[in-house]
CSV table of C-alpha atoms in Angstrom, one decimal:
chain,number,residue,atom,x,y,z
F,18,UNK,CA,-22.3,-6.8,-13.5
F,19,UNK,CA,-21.0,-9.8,-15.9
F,20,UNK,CA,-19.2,-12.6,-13.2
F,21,UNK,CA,-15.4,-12.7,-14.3
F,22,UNK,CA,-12.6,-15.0,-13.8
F,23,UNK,CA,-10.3,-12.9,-11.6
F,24,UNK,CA,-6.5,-13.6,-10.5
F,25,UNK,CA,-5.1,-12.3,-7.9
F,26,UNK,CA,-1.5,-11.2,-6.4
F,27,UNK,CA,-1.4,-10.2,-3.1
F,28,UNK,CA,-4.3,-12.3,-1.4
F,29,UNK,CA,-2.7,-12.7,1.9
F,30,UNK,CA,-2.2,-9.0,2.9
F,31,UNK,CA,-4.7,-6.9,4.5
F,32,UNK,CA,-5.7,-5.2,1.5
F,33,UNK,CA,-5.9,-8.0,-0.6
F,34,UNK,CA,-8.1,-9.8,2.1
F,35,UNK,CA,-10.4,-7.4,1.6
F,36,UNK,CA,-10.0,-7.0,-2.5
F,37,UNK,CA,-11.3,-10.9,-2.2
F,38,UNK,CA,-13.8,-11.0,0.0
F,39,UNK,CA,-15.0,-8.2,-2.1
F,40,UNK,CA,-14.6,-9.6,-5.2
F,41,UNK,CA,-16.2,-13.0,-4.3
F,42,UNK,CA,-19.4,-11.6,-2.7
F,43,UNK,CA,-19.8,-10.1,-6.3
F,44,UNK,CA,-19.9,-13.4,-7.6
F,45,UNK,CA,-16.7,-13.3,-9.8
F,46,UNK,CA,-14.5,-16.6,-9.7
F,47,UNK,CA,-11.4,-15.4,-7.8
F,48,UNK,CA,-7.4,-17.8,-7.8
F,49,UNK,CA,-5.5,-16.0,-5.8
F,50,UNK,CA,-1.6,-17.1,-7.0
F,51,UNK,CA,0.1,-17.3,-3.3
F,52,UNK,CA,3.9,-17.3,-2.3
F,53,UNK,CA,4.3,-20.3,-0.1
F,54,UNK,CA,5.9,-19.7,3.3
F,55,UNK,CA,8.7,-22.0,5.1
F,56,UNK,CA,7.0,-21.0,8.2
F,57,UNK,CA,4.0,-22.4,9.4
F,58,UNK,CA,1.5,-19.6,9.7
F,59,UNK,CA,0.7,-19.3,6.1
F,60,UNK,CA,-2.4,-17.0,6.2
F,61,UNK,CA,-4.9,-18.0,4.0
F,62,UNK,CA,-7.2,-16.6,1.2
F,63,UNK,CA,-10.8,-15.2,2.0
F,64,UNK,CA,-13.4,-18.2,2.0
F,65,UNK,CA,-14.9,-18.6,-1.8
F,66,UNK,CA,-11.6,-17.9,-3.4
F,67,UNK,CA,-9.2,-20.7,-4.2
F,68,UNK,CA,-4.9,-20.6,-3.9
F,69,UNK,CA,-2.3,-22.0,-6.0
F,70,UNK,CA,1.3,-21.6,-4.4
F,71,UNK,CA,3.3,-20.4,-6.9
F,72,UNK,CA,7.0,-18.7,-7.4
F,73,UNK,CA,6.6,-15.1,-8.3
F,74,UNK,CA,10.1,-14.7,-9.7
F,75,UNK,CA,9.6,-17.9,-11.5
F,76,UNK,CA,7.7,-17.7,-15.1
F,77,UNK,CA,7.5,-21.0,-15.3
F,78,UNK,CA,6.0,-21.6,-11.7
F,79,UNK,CA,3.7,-18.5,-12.8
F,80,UNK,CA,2.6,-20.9,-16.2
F,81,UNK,CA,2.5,-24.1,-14.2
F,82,UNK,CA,1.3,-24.2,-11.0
F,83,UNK,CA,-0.8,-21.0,-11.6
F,84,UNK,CA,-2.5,-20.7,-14.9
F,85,UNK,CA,-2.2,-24.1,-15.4
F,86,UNK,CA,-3.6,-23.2,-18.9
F,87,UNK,CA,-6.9,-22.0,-18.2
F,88,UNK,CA,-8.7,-18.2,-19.2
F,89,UNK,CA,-8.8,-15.7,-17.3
F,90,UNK,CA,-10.4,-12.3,-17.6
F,91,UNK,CA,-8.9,-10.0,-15.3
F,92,UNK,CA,-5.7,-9.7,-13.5
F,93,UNK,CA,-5.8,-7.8,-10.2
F,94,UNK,CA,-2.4,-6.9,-8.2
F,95,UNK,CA,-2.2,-6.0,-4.5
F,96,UNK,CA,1.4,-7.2,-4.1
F,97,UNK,CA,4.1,-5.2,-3.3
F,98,UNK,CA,7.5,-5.6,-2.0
F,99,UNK,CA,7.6,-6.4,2.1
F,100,UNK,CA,10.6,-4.1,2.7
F,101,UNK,CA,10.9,-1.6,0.0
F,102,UNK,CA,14.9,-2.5,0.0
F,103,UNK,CA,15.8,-2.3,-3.8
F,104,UNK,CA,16.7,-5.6,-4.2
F,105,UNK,CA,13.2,-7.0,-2.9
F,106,UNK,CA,11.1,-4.2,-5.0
F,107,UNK,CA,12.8,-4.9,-7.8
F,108,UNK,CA,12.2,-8.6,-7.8
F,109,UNK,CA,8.8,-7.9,-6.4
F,110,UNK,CA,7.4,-4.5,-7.5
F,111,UNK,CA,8.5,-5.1,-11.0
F,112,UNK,CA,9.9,-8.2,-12.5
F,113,UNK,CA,7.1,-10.5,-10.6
F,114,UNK,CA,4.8,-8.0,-12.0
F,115,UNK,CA,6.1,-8.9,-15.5
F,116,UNK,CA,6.1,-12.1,-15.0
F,117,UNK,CA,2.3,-12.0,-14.0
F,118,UNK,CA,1.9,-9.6,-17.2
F,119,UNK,CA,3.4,-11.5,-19.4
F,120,UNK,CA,1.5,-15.2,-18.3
F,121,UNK,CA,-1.7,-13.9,-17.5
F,122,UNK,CA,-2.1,-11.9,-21.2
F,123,UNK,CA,-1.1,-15.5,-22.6
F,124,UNK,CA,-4.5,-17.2,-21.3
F,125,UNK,CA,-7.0,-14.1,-22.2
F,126,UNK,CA,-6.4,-11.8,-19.9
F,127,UNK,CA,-7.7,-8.0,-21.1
F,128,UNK,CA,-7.6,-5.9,-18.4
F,129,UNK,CA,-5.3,-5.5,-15.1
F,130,UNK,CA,-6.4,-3.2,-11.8
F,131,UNK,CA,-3.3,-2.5,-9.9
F,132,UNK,CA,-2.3,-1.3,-6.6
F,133,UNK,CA,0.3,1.1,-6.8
F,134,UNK,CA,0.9,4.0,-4.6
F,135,UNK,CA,0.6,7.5,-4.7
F,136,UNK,CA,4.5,8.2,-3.6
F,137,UNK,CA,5.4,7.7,-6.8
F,138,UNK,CA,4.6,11.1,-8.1
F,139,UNK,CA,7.9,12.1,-6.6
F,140,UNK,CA,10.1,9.5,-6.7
F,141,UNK,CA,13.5,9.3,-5.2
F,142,UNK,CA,13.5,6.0,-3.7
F,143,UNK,CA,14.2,1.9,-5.1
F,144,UNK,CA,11.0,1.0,-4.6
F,145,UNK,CA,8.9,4.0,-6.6
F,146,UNK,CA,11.1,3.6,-9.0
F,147,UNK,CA,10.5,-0.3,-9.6
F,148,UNK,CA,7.0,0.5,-9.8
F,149,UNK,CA,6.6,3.0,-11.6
F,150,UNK,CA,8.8,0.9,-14.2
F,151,UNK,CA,6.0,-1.5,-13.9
F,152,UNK,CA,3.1,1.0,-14.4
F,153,UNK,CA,5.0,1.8,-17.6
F,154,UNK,CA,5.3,-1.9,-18.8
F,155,UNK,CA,1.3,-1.9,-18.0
F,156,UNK,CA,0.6,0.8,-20.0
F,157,UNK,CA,2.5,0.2,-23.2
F,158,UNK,CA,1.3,-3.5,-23.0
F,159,UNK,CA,-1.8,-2.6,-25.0
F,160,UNK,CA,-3.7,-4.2,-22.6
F,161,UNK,CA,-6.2,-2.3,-20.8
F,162,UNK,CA,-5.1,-1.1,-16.9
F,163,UNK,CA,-6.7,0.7,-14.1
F,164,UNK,CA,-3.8,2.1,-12.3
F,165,UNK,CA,-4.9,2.5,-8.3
F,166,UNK,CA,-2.7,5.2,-6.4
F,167,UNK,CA,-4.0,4.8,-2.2
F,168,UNK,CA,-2.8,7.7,-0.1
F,169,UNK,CA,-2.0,6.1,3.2
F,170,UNK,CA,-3.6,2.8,5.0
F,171,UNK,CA,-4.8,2.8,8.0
F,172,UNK,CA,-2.2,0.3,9.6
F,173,UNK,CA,0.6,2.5,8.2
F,174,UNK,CA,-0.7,5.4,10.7
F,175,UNK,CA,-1.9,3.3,13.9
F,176,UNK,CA,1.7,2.5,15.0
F,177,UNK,CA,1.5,5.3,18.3
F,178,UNK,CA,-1.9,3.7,19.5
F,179,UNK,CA,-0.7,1.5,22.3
F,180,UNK,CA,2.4,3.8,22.9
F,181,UNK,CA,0.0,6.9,23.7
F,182,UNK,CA,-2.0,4.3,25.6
F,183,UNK,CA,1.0,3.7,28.1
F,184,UNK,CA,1.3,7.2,28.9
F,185,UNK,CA,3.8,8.2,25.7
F,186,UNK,CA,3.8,11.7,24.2
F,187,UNK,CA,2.7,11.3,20.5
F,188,UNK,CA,6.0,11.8,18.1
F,189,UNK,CA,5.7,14.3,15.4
F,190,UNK,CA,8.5,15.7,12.7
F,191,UNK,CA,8.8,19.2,13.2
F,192,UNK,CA,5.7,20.9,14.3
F,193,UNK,CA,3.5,18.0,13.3
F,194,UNK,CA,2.1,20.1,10.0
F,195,UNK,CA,4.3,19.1,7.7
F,196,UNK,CA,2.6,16.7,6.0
F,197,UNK,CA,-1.0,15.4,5.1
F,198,UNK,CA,-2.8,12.6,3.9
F,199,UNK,CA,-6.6,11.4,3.4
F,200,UNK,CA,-6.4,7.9,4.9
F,201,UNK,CA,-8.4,5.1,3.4
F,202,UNK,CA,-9.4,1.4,5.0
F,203,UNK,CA,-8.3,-1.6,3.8
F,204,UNK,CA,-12.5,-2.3,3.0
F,205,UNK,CA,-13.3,1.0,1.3
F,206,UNK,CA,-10.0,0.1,-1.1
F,207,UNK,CA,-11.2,-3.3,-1.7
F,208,UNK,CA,-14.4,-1.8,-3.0
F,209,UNK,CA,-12.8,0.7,-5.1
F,210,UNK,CA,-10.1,-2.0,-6.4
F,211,UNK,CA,-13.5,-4.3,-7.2
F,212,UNK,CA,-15.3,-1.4,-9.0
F,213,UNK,CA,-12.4,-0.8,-11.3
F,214,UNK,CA,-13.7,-3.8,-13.0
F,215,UNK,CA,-17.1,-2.6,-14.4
F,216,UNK,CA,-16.2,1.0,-14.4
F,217,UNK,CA,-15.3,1.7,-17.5
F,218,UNK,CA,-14.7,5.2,-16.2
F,219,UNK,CA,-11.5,3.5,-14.6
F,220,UNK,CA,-10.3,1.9,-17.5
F,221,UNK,CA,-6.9,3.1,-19.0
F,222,UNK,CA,-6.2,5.6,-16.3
F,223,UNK,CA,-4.2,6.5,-13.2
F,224,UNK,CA,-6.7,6.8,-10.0
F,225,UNK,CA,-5.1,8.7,-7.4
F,226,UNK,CA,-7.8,8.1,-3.9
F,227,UNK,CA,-8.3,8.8,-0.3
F,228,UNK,CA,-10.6,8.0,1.8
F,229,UNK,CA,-13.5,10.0,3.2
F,230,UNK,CA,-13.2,13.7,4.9
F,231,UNK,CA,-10.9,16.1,4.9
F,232,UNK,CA,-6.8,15.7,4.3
F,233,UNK,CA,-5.1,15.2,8.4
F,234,UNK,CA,-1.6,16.0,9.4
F,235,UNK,CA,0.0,14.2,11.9
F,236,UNK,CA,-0.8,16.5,14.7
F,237,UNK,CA,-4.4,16.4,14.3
F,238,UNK,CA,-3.8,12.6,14.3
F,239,UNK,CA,-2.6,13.0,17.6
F,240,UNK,CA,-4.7,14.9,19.2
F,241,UNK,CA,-7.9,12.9,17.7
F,242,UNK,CA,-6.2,9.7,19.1
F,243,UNK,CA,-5.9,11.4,23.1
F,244,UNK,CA,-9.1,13.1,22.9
F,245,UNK,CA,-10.8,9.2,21.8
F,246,UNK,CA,-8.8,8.1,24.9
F,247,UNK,CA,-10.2,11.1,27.1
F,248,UNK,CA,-6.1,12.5,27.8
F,249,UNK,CA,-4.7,15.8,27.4
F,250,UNK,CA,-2.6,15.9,24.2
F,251,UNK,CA,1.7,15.9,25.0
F,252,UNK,CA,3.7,15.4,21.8
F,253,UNK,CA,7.3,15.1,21.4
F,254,UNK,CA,9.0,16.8,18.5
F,255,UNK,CA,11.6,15.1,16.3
F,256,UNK,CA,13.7,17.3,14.1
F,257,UNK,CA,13.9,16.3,10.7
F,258,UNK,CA,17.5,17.0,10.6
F,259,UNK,CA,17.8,14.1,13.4
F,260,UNK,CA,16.3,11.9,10.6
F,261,UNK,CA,18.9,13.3,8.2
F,262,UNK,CA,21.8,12.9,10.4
F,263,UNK,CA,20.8,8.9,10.9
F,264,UNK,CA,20.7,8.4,6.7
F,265,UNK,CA,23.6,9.8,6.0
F,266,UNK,CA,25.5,8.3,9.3
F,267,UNK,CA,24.2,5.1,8.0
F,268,UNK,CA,24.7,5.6,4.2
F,269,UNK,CA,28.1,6.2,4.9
F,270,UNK,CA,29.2,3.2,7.2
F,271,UNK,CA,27.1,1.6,4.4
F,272,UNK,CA,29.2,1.7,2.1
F,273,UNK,CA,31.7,-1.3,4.1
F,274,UNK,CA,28.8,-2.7,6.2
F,275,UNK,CA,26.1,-4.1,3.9
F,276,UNK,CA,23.3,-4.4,6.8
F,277,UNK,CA,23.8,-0.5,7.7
F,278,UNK,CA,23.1,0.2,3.7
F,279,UNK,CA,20.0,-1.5,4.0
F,280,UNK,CA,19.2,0.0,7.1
F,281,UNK,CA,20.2,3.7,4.9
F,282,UNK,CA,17.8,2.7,2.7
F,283,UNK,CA,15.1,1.8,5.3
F,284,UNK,CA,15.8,4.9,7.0
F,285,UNK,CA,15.3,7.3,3.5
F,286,UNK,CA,11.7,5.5,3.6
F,287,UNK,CA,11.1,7.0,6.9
F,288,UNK,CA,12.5,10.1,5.9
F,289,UNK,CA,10.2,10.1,3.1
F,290,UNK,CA,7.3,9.1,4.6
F,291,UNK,CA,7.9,12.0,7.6
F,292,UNK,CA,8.4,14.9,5.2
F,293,UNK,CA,5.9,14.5,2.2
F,294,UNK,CA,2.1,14.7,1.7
F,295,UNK,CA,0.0,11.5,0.8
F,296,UNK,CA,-1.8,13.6,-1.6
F,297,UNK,CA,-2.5,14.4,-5.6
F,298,UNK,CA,0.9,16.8,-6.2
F,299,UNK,CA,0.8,19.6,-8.5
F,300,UNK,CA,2.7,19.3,-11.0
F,301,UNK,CA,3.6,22.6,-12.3
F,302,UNK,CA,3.6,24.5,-8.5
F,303,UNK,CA,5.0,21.1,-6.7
F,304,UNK,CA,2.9,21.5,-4.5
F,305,UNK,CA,0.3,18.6,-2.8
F,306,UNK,CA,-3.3,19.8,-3.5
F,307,UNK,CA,-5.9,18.3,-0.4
F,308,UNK,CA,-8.7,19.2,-3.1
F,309,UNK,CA,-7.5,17.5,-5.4
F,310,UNK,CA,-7.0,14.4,-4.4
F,311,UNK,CA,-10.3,12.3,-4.5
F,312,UNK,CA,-12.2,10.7,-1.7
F,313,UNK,CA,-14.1,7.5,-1.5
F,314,UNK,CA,-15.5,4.9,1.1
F,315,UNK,CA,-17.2,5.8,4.5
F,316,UNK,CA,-14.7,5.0,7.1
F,317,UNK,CA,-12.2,6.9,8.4
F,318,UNK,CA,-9.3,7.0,10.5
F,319,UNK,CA,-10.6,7.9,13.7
F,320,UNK,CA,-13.4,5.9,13.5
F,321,UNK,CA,-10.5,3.1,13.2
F,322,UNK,CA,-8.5,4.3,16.0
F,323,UNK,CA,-12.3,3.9,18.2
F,324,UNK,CA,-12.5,0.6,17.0
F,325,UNK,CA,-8.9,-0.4,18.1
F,326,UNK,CA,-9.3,1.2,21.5
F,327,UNK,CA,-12.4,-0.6,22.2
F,328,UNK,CA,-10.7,-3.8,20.6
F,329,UNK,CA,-13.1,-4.1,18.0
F,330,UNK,CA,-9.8,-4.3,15.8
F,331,UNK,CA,-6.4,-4.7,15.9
F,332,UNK,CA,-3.9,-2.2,14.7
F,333,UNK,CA,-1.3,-3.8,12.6
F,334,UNK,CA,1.7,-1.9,11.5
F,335,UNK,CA,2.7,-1.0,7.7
F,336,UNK,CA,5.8,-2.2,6.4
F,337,UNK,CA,6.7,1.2,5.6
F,338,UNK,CA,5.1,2.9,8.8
F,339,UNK,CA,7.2,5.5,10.1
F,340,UNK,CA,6.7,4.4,14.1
């Protein structure tokens, strides 16, 4: 393994926490580039890796207080856009990305790992489409790319936790089988995200990955989560057509009230989120195949959910998580 010059988007999220700490007890220089904060709880990078504030929508900010004229080897990316609204993933989930492309190719960098999502096999909504336009860019940039597609995190599927605990039934959509997923830890993605970089395997592809064990709907999420807390399973069931009714409710007052359109938007990312499988889809069936969707890492979600119950760990929601 040949020490690199990394940079890094993304540092201060969970995921690219543990990208860092990854990537610096490998030995590789890490600068993580950092959007400064007006508020005072600027988290911070992993100790061994340095930060430069910089403005992601700004090139020149990119050039300047980033770069600053130095080489670089790699480029890694674990941003993405807080809210999903298409404003923010298009300034975020693409034109920052540019940006990033475009600066970090001027001072020697030859490959970029980035985070992406496996949603956008079928997308329908402002933020898969601003990164798929991205992955695009990547691609055709001659450059080479490994292209990460997680199923779902761990945070994005922990948000019932202290609800069950007060005695809650566990929400589902429908009968709680209509979707699945192979959840992966924000450590086991770190060390796939740090592989990419000496696995020439990885290079110049899309990598859909889960983590380890079998795909999980939600009701089997459920009833793990009660039998870890030693509780008869109750669930509540939530139609999907309640789900529809709020988008296009919203969509339409929307369309005078500019806060309900965002909260349309919002609510299509639920909807999203409540009706279709984390996993590798079929193209010509369109259907989403459990086998073949890869597995790494060693954790898994209900060895999470222990972790949190004994408060070894704190379950922090997903941007995008459903509850």
């Amino acid at each position: 393994m040949t020490p690199r010059r990394v940079l890094v988007l993304g540092a201060t999220g969970t995921i690219g926490q543990a990208t860092v700490r990854e990537l610096v007890s490998r030995g590789h220089e890490v600068v993580c580039l950092v959007r400064r904060r007006s508020d005072a709880a600027q988290p911070r990078v992993p100790a061994g890796a340095s930060e430069r504030f910089v403005d992601l929508g700004d090139p020149d900010s990119l050039t300047r207080e980033g770069l600053r004229g130095e080489p670089f080897d790699v480029l890694v990316s674990c941003l993405a856009s807080r809210t999903g609204l298409p404003g923010d993933a298009w300034a975020i989930d693409y034109r920052a990305h540019v940006h990033a492309l475009h600066a970090s190719r001027a001072v020697g960098v030859g490959h970029v790992v980035l985070l992406s999502a496996i949603c956008v096999q079928k997308p329908i909504l402002a933020f898969q489409h601003a990164k798929l336009a991205f992955e695009r860019d990547l691609i055709a940039s001659g450059l080479d790319y490994s292209i990460v597609r997680p199923t779902a995190f761990f945070k994005s599927l922990s948000g019932q936790i202290e609800r069950v605990r007060r005695g809650k039934p566990f929400l589902v959509f429908g009968d709680g089988t209509l979707t699945a997923c192979k959840p992966i830890s924000d450590d086991d993605l770190g060390r796939y995200l740090a592989d990419c970089l000496d696995d020439e395997g990885r290079r110049n592809r899309v990598l859909p990955i889960g983590g380890p064990g079998e795909a999980i709907t939600p009701k089997e999420q459920g009833e793990r989560l009660f039998a870890l807390l030693g509780r008869e399973p109750r669930f509540k069931h939530v139609p999907v057509a309640l789900l529809d009714g709020i988008v296009a409710t919203l969509a339409t007052v929307g369309r005078w009230v500019p806060a309900l359109a965002a909260k349309a938007e919002l609510a299509r990312i639920g909807r999203y989120y409540a009706t279709e499988s984390m996993l590798v889809l079929d193209p010509a069936t369109g259907r989403y195949d459990a086998q073949a969707t890869p597995s790494t890492g060693s954790e898994t979600l209900f060895d999470y959910y222990a972790r949190v119950i004994r408060g070894e760990a704190f379950a922090e929601r997903g941007d995008h998580a459903v509850f």
